[in-house]
Structure formats: structure tokens, C-alpha cells
PDB file of C-alpha atoms in Angstrom:
ATOM      1  CA  MET A 255      84.340 151.394  78.239  1.00 62.00           C
ATOM      2  CA  LYS A 256      83.839 148.999  74.923  1.00 72.00           C
ATOM      3  CA  MET A 257      81.590 145.778  75.581  1.00 82.00           C
ATOM      4  CA  GLU A 258      84.106 143.021  74.196  1.00 86.00           C
ATOM      5  CA  LEU A 259      82.462 139.220  73.004  1.00 95.00           C
ATOM      6  CA  SER A 260      84.249 136.594  71.807  1.00 93.00           C
ATOM      7  CA  GLY A 261      83.594 133.357  71.191  1.00 97.00           C
ATOM      8  CA  THR A 262      80.886 130.799  71.563  1.00 98.00           C
ATOM      9  CA  ALA A 263      77.583 130.964  73.226  1.00 99.00           C
ATOM     10  CA  VAL A 264      75.170 128.440  74.242  1.00 99.00           C
ATOM     11  CA  ILE A 265      71.565 130.420  74.218  1.00 99.00           C
ATOM     12  CA  THR A 266      68.245 128.382  75.730  1.00 99.00           C
ATOM     13  CA  GLY A 267      64.639 129.730  75.233  1.00 98.00           C
ATOM     14  CA  ALA A 268      66.188 131.036  72.135  1.00 98.00           C
ATOM     15  CA  ALA A 269      63.215 130.578  69.688  1.00 97.00           C
ATOM     16  CA  ALA A 270      61.302 133.913  71.277  1.00 97.00           C
ATOM     17  CA  GLY A 271      61.711 136.657  73.476  1.00 97.00           C
ATOM     18  CA  ILE A 272      64.747 137.481  75.855  1.00 98.00           C
ATOM     19  CA  GLY A 273      66.188 134.498  74.387  1.00 98.00           C
ATOM     20  CA  ARG A 274      66.059 135.000  70.964  1.00 98.00           C
ATOM     21  CA  ALA A 275      67.133 139.180  71.697  1.00 98.00           C
ATOM     22  CA  VAL A 276      70.162 137.837  73.139  1.00 98.00           C
ATOM     23  CA  ALA A 277      71.429 135.540  70.561  1.00 98.00           C
ATOM     24  CA  GLU A 278      70.623 137.870  67.736  1.00 98.00           C
ATOM     25  CA  ILE A 279      72.543 140.733  69.697  1.00 98.00           C
ATOM     26  CA  LEU A 280      75.458 138.134  70.695  1.00 98.00           C
ATOM     27  CA  ARG A 281      75.511 137.071  66.580  1.00 98.00           C
ATOM     28  CA  ASP A 282      75.401 140.809  65.837  1.00 97.00           C
ATOM     29  CA  ALA A 283      78.731 141.675  68.182  1.00 96.00           C
ATOM     30  CA  GLY A 284      80.653 138.519  65.888  1.00 97.00           C
ATOM     31  CA  VAL A 285      80.388 135.482  68.822  1.00 98.00           C
ATOM     32  CA  ASP A 286      79.234 131.721  67.093  1.00 98.00           C
ATOM     33  CA  VAL A 287      75.914 131.167  68.992  1.00 98.00           C
ATOM     34  CA  LEU A 288      74.215 127.942  69.524  1.00 98.00           C
ATOM     35  CA  ALA A 289      70.824 128.970  69.759  1.00 99.00           C
ATOM     36  CA  VAL A 290      68.418 125.866  71.649  1.00 99.00           C
ATOM     37  CA  ASP A 291      64.492 125.397  71.906  1.00 98.00           C
ATOM     38  CA  ARG A 292      62.148 123.026  71.637  1.00 97.00           C
ATOM     39  CA  ASP A 293      60.444 124.638  69.134  1.00 97.00           C
ATOM     40  CA  GLU A 294      61.851 123.948  65.567  1.00 97.00           C
ATOM     41  CA  ARG A 295      59.525 125.965  63.198  1.00 97.00           C
ATOM     42  CA  ALA A 296      60.829 128.732  65.480  1.00 97.00           C
ATOM     43  CA  LEU A 297      64.533 128.327  65.719  1.00 97.00           C
ATOM     44  CA  ALA A 298      64.498 127.796  62.017  1.00 97.00           C
ATOM     45  CA  THR A 299      63.567 131.682  61.655  1.00 98.00           C
ATOM     46  CA  LEU A 300      66.660 132.584  62.933  1.00 98.00           C
ATOM     47  CA  SER A 301      69.493 133.205  60.607  1.00 98.00           C
ATOM     48  CA  GLY A 302      73.448 133.685  61.231  1.00 98.00           C
ATOM     49  CA  MET A 303      73.581 130.671  64.154  1.00 98.00           C
ATOM     50  CA  ARG A 304      73.598 127.542  64.486  1.00 98.00           C
ATOM     51  CA  THR A 305      70.615 125.992  66.181  1.00 98.00           C
ATOM     52  CA  HIS A 306      70.247 122.889  68.803  1.00 98.00           C
ATOM     53  CA  ILE A 307      66.240 121.547  69.358  1.00 98.00           C
ATOM     54  CA  CYS A 308      65.766 120.170  72.567  1.00 98.00           C
ATOM     55  CA  ASP A 309      63.655 119.688  75.233  1.00 98.00           C
ATOM     56  CA  LEU A 310      65.485 120.573  78.368  1.00 98.00           C
ATOM     57  CA  ARG A 311      63.167 119.254  80.624  1.00 97.00           C
ATOM     58  CA  SER A 312      64.839 115.453  79.334  1.00 97.00           C
ATOM     59  CA  ALA A 313      67.681 114.407  80.811  1.00 97.00           C
ATOM     60  CA  ASP A 314      68.580 112.743  77.746  1.00 98.00           C
ATOM     61  CA  GLU A 315      68.436 115.476  75.912  1.00 98.00           C
ATOM     62  CA  ARG A 316      70.413 117.704  78.265  1.00 98.00           C
ATOM     63  CA  ASP A 317      73.170 115.174  77.666  1.00 98.00           C
ATOM     64  CA  ALA A 318      73.386 115.496  74.150  1.00 98.00           C
ATOM     65  CA  LEU A 319      73.587 119.628  74.432  1.00 98.00           C
ATOM     66  CA  VAL A 320      76.034 119.143  77.105  1.00 98.00           C
ATOM     67  CA  ALA A 321      78.149 117.177  74.956  1.00 97.00           C
ATOM     68  CA  LYS A 322      77.423 119.915  72.400  1.00 96.00           C
ATOM     69  CA  ALA A 323      78.164 122.571  74.225  1.00 96.00           C
ATOM     70  CA  SER A 324      81.649 121.455  75.362  1.00 91.00           C
ATOM     71  CA  GLY A 325      84.402 124.297  76.331  1.00 93.00           C
ATOM     72  CA  THR A 326      81.761 127.399  75.387  1.00 98.00           C
ATOM     73  CA  ARG A 327      82.337 131.113  76.621  1.00 98.00           C
ATOM     74  CA  TYR A 328      79.134 131.681  77.534  1.00 99.00           C
ATOM     75  CA  LEU A 329      75.887 130.100  78.459  1.00 99.00           C
ATOM     76  CA  VAL A 330      72.569 131.849  78.884  1.00 99.00           C
ATOM     77  CA  ASN A 331      69.976 130.151  80.484  1.00 99.00           C
ATOM     78  CA  SER A 332      66.778 131.786  79.357  1.00 98.00           C
ATOM     79  CA  ALA A 333      64.300 128.968  79.199  1.00 98.00           C
ATOM     80  CA  GLY A 334      61.261 128.692  81.451  1.00 96.00           C
ATOM     81  CA  ALA A 335      58.021 128.119  82.164  1.00 96.00           C
ATOM     82  CA  ILE A 336      54.698 129.972  84.299  1.00 95.00           C
ATOM     83  CA  LEU A 337      52.184 128.989  86.186  1.00 95.00           C
ATOM     84  CA  ILE A 338      49.268 131.191  87.236  1.00 95.00           C
ATOM     85  CA  LYS A 339      47.669 129.892  89.538  1.00 95.00           C
ATOM     86  CA  PRO A 340      45.873 130.333  92.853  1.00 95.00           C
ATOM     87  CA  ILE A 341      48.386 129.357  95.409  1.00 96.00           C
ATOM     88  CA  LEU A 342      45.686 127.046  97.324  1.00 97.00           C
ATOM     89  CA  GLU A 343      44.492 125.359  94.668  1.00 97.00           C
ATOM     90  CA  CYS A 344      49.197 124.270  93.253  1.00 97.00           C
ATOM     91  CA  THR A 345      49.749 121.125  93.837  1.00 98.00           C
ATOM     92  CA  VAL A 346      52.954 119.183  93.856  1.00 98.00           C
ATOM     93  CA  ALA A 347      52.440 118.381  90.870  1.00 98.00           C
ATOM     94  CA  ASP A 348      52.474 121.904  89.344  1.00 98.00           C
ATOM     95  CA  LEU A 349      55.396 122.682  90.967  1.00 98.00           C
ATOM     96  CA  ARG A 350      57.427 120.300  90.025  1.00 98.00           C
ATOM     97  CA  THR A 351      56.639 121.227  86.468  1.00 98.00           C
ATOM     98  CA  ILE A 352      57.326 124.193  86.334  1.00 98.00           C
ATOM     99  CA  PHE A 353      61.178 123.286  89.076  1.00 98.00           C
ATOM    100  CA  GLU A 354      61.906 121.060  86.448  1.00 98.00           C
ATOM    101  CA  LEU A 355      62.777 123.448  83.415  1.00 98.00           C
ATOM    102  CA  ASN A 356      63.223 126.475  85.750  1.00 98.00           C
ATOM    103  CA  VAL A 357      65.716 125.549  88.542  1.00 99.00           C
ATOM    104  CA  ASP A 358      66.894 121.464  87.258  1.00 98.00           C
ATOM    105  CA  ALA A 359      67.543 122.166  83.612  1.00 98.00           C
ATOM    106  CA  THR A 360      69.698 125.817  84.903  1.00 99.00           C
ATOM    107  CA  TRP A 361      71.290 123.703  87.818  1.00 99.00           C
ATOM    108  CA  ASP A 362      72.353 121.287  85.397  1.00 99.00           C
ATOM    109  CA  LEU A 363      73.513 123.129  82.548  1.00 99.00           C
ATOM    110  CA  THR A 364      75.554 125.585  84.597  1.00 99.00           C
ATOM    111  CA  SER A 365      77.304 123.002  86.255  1.00 98.00           C
ATOM    112  CA  ARG A 366      77.904 120.547  83.469  1.00 98.00           C
ATOM    113  CA  ILE A 367      78.852 123.336  80.864  1.00 98.00           C
ATOM    114  CA  GLY A 368      80.385 125.618  83.259  1.00 98.00           C
ATOM    115  CA  ALA A 369      83.077 123.154  84.228  1.00 98.00           C
ATOM    116  CA  THR A 370      84.121 122.447  80.393  1.00 98.00           C
ATOM    117  CA  MET A 371      84.304 127.090  80.493  1.00 98.00           C
ATOM    118  CA  PRO A 372      87.682 128.239  79.486  1.00 97.00           C
ATOM    119  CA  THR A 373      88.772 131.304  81.880  1.00 98.00           C
ATOM    120  CA  GLY A 374      87.089 134.164  81.011  1.00 97.00           C
ATOM    121  CA  GLY A 375      83.744 132.580  80.656  1.00 98.00           C
ATOM    122  CA  ALA A 376      80.072 133.841  82.047  1.00 99.00           C
ATOM    123  CA  ILE A 377      77.029 132.737  82.590  1.00 99.00           C
ATOM    124  CA  VAL A 378      73.688 134.695  82.939  1.00 99.00           C
ATOM    125  CA  ASN A 379      70.231 132.813  84.534  1.00 99.00           C
ATOM    126  CA  MET A 380      67.142 134.167  84.164  1.00 98.00           C
ATOM    127  CA  SER A 381      65.705 135.128  87.758  1.00 98.00           C
ATOM    128  CA  SER A 382      62.658 137.512  87.650  1.00 96.00           C
ATOM    129  CA  ALA A 383      61.141 140.530  89.426  1.00 94.00           C
ATOM    130  CA  ALA A 384      58.673 138.021  91.213  1.00 93.00           C
ATOM    131  CA  ALA A 385      61.824 136.296  92.562  1.00 94.00           C
ATOM    132  CA  ARG A 386      61.814 139.783  94.615  1.00 92.00           C
ATOM    133  CA  LEU A 387      58.570 140.458  95.540  1.00 86.00           C
ATOM    134  CA  ASN A 388      57.113 140.621  99.122  1.00 75.00           C
ATOM    135  CA  ALA A 389      54.516 137.684  98.036  1.00 76.00           C
ATOM    136  CA  ASN A 390      52.395 136.478  95.043  1.00 80.00           C
ATOM    137  CA  THR A 391      49.473 134.160  95.527  1.00 89.00           C
ATOM    138  CA  GLU A 392      48.627 133.678  91.875  1.00 92.00           C
ATOM    139  CA  THR A 393      52.516 132.835  90.647  1.00 93.00           C
ATOM    140  CA  ALA A 394      53.650 131.860  93.796  1.00 95.00           C
ATOM    141  CA  ILE A 395      55.327 128.085  91.653  1.00 96.00           C
ATOM    142  CA  TYR A 396      56.786 130.843  89.458  1.00 96.00           C
ATOM    143  CA  SER A 397      58.317 133.228  92.145  1.00 95.00           C
ATOM    144  CA  ALA A 398      59.568 129.925  94.150  1.00 96.00           C
ATOM    145  CA  SER A 399      61.286 128.483  90.774  1.00 98.00           C
ATOM    146  CA  LYS A 400      63.104 132.203  90.205  1.00 97.00           C
ATOM    147  CA  ALA A 401      64.122 132.174  93.863  1.00 97.00           C
ATOM    148  CA  ALA A 402      65.579 129.431  93.707  1.00 98.00           C
ATOM    149  CA  VAL A 403      67.785 130.458  90.491  1.00 99.00           C
ATOM    150  CA  LEU A 404      69.532 133.439  92.655  1.00 98.00           C
ATOM    151  CA  SER A 405      70.759 130.963  95.019  1.00 98.00           C
ATOM    152  CA  VAL A 406      72.034 128.829  92.615  1.00 98.00           C
ATOM    153  CA  THR A 407      73.295 131.386  90.738  1.00 99.00           C
ATOM    154  CA  ARG A 408      75.557 132.746  93.950  1.00 99.00           C
ATOM    155  CA  SER A 409      76.383 129.057  94.759  1.00 99.00           C
ATOM    156  CA  PHE A 410      78.113 128.428  91.001  1.00 99.00           C
ATOM    157  CA  ALA A 411      79.605 131.712  91.331  1.00 99.00           C
ATOM    158  CA  HIS A 412      81.123 130.358  94.036  1.00 99.00           C
ATOM    159  CA  ALA A 413      82.522 127.276  92.524  1.00 99.00           C
ATOM    160  CA  PHE A 414      83.337 128.201  89.673  1.00 99.00           C
ATOM    161  CA  ALA A 415      85.351 131.425  90.802  1.00 98.00           C
ATOM    162  CA  PRO A 416      87.805 132.790  90.129  1.00 98.00           C
ATOM    163  CA  GLY A 417      87.852 131.746  86.144  1.00 98.00           C
ATOM    164  CA  VAL A 418      84.240 131.740  85.416  1.00 99.00           C
ATOM    165  CA  ARG A 419      81.833 134.617  86.475  1.00 99.00           C
ATOM    166  CA  VAL A 420      77.875 133.727  86.917  1.00 99.00           C
ATOM    167  CA  ASN A 421      75.243 135.945  87.562  1.00 99.00           C
ATOM    168  CA  ALA A 422      71.216 136.348  87.306  1.00 99.00           C
ATOM    169  CA  VAL A 423      69.235 139.376  85.739  1.00 98.00           C
ATOM    170  CA  CYS A 424      65.448 139.623  86.629  1.00 97.00           C
ATOM    171  CA  PRO A 425      63.610 141.052  84.752  1.00 96.00           C
ATOM    172  CA  GLY A 426      60.211 142.474  85.237  1.00 93.00           C
ATOM    173  CA  MET A 427      57.517 143.776  82.787  1.00 91.00           C
ATOM    174  CA  ILE A 428      58.601 142.596  79.168  1.00 95.00           C
ATOM    175  CA  ASP A 429      56.939 142.741  76.199  1.00 93.00           C
ATOM    176  CA  THR A 430      56.870 139.426  74.901  1.00 93.00           C
ATOM    177  CA  GLY A 431      54.722 136.410  74.099  1.00 89.00           C
ATOM    178  CA  MET A 432      54.974 135.372  77.796  1.00 90.00           C
ATOM    179  CA  GLN A 433      54.230 138.609  79.122  1.00 91.00           C
ATOM    180  CA  VAL A 434      51.099 137.877  77.299  1.00 91.00           C
ATOM    181  CA  GLU A 435      50.305 134.856  78.371  1.00 90.00           C
ATOM    182  CA  VAL A 436      50.771 136.369  82.024  1.00 90.00           C
ATOM    183  CA  LEU A 437      48.431 138.976  81.414  1.00 92.00           C
ATOM    184  CA  GLU A 438      45.410 136.681  80.257  1.00 94.00           C
ATOM    185  CA  GLY A 439      45.901 134.393  83.279  1.00 92.00           C
ATOM    186  CA  LEU A 440      46.084 137.135  85.883  1.00 91.00           C
ATOM    187  CA  ALA A 441      42.978 138.555  84.295  1.00 91.00           C
ATOM    188  CA  ARG A 442      40.982 135.263  84.109  1.00 92.00           C
ATOM    189  CA  VAL A 443      41.858 134.314  88.409  1.00 89.00           C
ATOM    190  CA  ARG A 444      41.118 138.273  88.705  1.00 92.00           C
ATOM    191  CA  ASP A 445      37.779 138.290  86.624  1.00 91.00           C
ATOM    192  CA  SER A 446      39.023 140.847  85.042  1.00 94.00           C
ATOM    193  CA  THR A 447      40.588 142.196  81.427  1.00 96.00           C
ATOM    194  CA  PRO A 448      44.122 141.970  79.903  1.00 94.00           C
ATOM    195  CA  ASP A 449      44.208 145.745  79.530  1.00 94.00           C
ATOM    196  CA  GLY A 450      43.139 145.920  83.066  1.00 94.00           C
ATOM    197  CA  VAL A 451      45.481 144.056  84.473  1.00 92.00           C
ATOM    198  CA  LEU A 452      48.077 145.759  81.919  1.00 93.00           C
ATOM    199  CA  SER A 453      47.134 149.223  83.450  1.00 93.00           C
ATOM    200  CA  GLY A 454      47.073 148.184  87.494  1.00 91.00           C
ATOM    201  CA  ARG A 455      50.469 146.927  86.566  1.00 90.00           C
ATOM    202  CA  LEU A 456      52.087 149.898  84.726  1.00 93.00           C
ATOM    203  CA  GLN A 457      50.776 152.052  87.266  1.00 93.00           C
ATOM    204  CA  THR A 458      52.882 150.479  90.003  1.00 90.00           C
ATOM    205  CA  LEU A 459      56.510 151.228  87.737  1.00 91.00           C
ATOM    206  CA  PRO A 460      58.266 154.718  87.974  1.00 95.00           C
ATOM    207  CA  LEU A 461      59.232 154.172  84.329  1.00 95.00           C
ATOM    208  CA  GLY A 462      55.474 153.370  83.720  1.00 94.00           C
ATOM    209  CA  ARG A 463      56.300 151.085  80.460  1.00 95.00           C
ATOM    210  CA  MET A 464      57.188 147.659  79.204  1.00 93.00           C
ATOM    211  CA  ALA A 465      60.486 147.192  78.470  1.00 95.00           C
ATOM    212  CA  THR A 466      61.680 145.255  75.177  1.00 97.00           C
ATOM    213  CA  ALA A 467      63.064 142.160  75.235  1.00 97.00           C
ATOM    214  CA  GLN A 468      65.912 143.907  73.212  1.00 98.00           C
ATOM    215  CA  GLU A 469      66.893 146.335  76.007  1.00 97.00           C
ATOM    216  CA  CYS A 470      66.624 143.587  79.117  1.00 98.00           C
ATOM    217  CA  ALA A 471      69.201 141.327  76.525  1.00 98.00           C
ATOM    218  CA  GLY A 472      71.639 144.648  76.513  1.00 97.00           C
ATOM    219  CA  VAL A 473      72.048 143.705  80.084  1.00 98.00           C
ATOM    220  CA  ILE A 474      72.716 140.506  79.190  1.00 98.00           C
ATOM    221  CA  ALA A 475      74.867 141.311  77.129  1.00 98.00           C
ATOM    222  CA  PHE A 476      76.963 143.616  79.409  1.00 98.00           C
ATOM    223  CA  LEU A 477      76.787 140.941  81.952  1.00 98.00           C
ATOM    224  CA  LEU A 478      78.690 138.620  79.614  1.00 98.00           C
ATOM    225  CA  SER A 479      81.056 140.998  78.609  1.00 98.00           C
ATOM    226  CA  ASP A 480      84.329 141.648  79.235  1.00 96.00           C
ATOM    227  CA  ALA A 481      82.610 145.458  81.001  1.00 96.00           C
ATOM    228  CA  ALA A 482      81.398 143.119  83.946  1.00 97.00           C
ATOM    229  CA  ALA A 483      84.692 141.155  84.669  1.00 97.00           C
ATOM    230  CA  TYR A 484      84.541 142.020  88.115  1.00 98.00           C
ATOM    231  CA  LEU A 485      81.207 141.297  88.491  1.00 98.00           C
ATOM    232  CA  THR A 486      79.520 137.855  89.831  1.00 99.00           C
ATOM    233  CA  GLY A 487      76.876 136.368  91.989  1.00 99.00           C
ATOM    234  CA  GLN A 488      74.937 139.414  91.016  1.00 98.00           C
ATOM    235  CA  ALA A 489      71.388 139.859  90.295  1.00 98.00           C
ATOM    236  CA  ILE A 490      70.552 142.956  88.366  1.00 97.00           C
ATOM    237  CA  SER A 491      67.334 144.481  88.108  1.00 96.00           C
ATOM    238  CA  ALA A 492      65.886 144.810  84.709  1.00 94.00           C
ATOM    239  CA  ASP A 493      62.151 146.264  85.923  1.00 92.00           C
ATOM    240  CA  GLY A 494      61.874 149.454  85.605  1.00 92.00           C
ATOM    241  CA  GLY A 495      62.351 150.170  88.963  1.00 93.00           C
ATOM    242  CA  LEU A 496      59.361 148.002  90.249  1.00 90.00           C
ATOM    243  CA  VAL A 497      61.845 146.123  92.982  1.00 90.00           C
ATOM    244  CA  MET A 498      64.445 149.045  94.308  1.00 86.00           C
ATOM    245  CA  LEU A 499      67.363 148.209  96.447  1.00 73.00           C
TER     246      LEU A 499
END
């Protein structure tokens, strides 16, 4: 079955990493893409799509985005932040900072943009394999925020059915700038090196390697497409076998 994609799409976190890869895949499929990010310089390097500068932690800036995005067919909530810090050193302020972007913005855009979508619309929210691991004391706030995204996804899948589908993707180790940040942060906390952390983490993956941003973006494009017309409320792991059912 061919993946059919058409209409307009809003992609947050579109300046880099998975978000950028999704934006480029949809553009190449003929979708009218609105690429959203707070990094003006990186957005300017995108071609063949519209761009919108937005700090998603700002309610006012989200209001402006929602007004511009009304009626779009696809939404990908890819923007996110991570905090690497031992759990016993984390504060409520740390929690709030990460949740503002990873959860609040995802909830708000899903709710308000989703409510204007035409029948056949689709939303994909970015969760993480971290939301499904037994425990993680070094990225506990990030993991909690991504677990919340899964619950948000299921709830809106019910709220918008049957006309609009809502799913999530749970990436594992993806070869992006954020992964570099993760490896450096974990190395700092563990008194190790980024290469040492990477080697240890790859040993936990049956496929034995990181994914490219394009591989993960392909899963997202599938969930948006008509090929996934009978999928809603699902969380698809794109993690090389890190978390298995």
C-alpha cells in the first residue's frame, strides 16, 4: 500500500533532528508544510516550506501559531527538551521547565489545532522509549514528561474519534544533536565519557546501532498517512528493540 499524504502540516521542532526530517519527507510528498521552531537561523536553512518562529513555552506565541495553523490536516508535536540530572537533585522548578514544553505545549496544540482539523486529519506526538523503561534515575523528569505524552495521546484519540487520529512515536537512540547532548550529560553524571556511555547503551539494542532521524521520521509519516487509517491511540516504538512488547 502506498502512503498517501496531502494537504497541510504543522511540524514543531522542525529546525533540526527528527522534526526536520519529518518536515522534509512531507514536503517531498507534496504536503504544504509549516515548519515551526524557535531557532530562526536554523529555520532559514529549510527550503520548499513555510516557516514560523515560535517559543512553544510562551502561551502568547502558541496563540499566534494556533491562529495560523487552523484547519491544517496534520500536526507533529516534535519539539522537546531533556534534563539530565540525578533524581534526588531535581526540583519542582526543573519539573515545570521540562513539562512546559514536552507536555503543556503538546496538550495545547493537540487540543486546539486538532479541534479545527478536517475529517481524515492526523496527529503524531513525540514520546520516547524512556517513557517505557522500568526506571531511569538520571532522566526521571524527561521520562515522566514523555509518559504523560502517552496518556495525552490516548485521551485525545478518544476525544477526536472518528474523524481525526492521534498516535505517538517512542524513539530510542536517534543520531541527532539531542543524542549528543544526552551522551555528554550522562557521561558527566556517571564520571564516564560519551563514547563509553554510547558503547554501553548500544549493547542493550538488538539492532546494535542508533537510528537516523530519517528512519524515525518515516514511522511518523506512516502514522500520518492513509496507510495507517485504522490506527489511533497507539504508541509505536522506533528504538531498535530496546523496549519490546
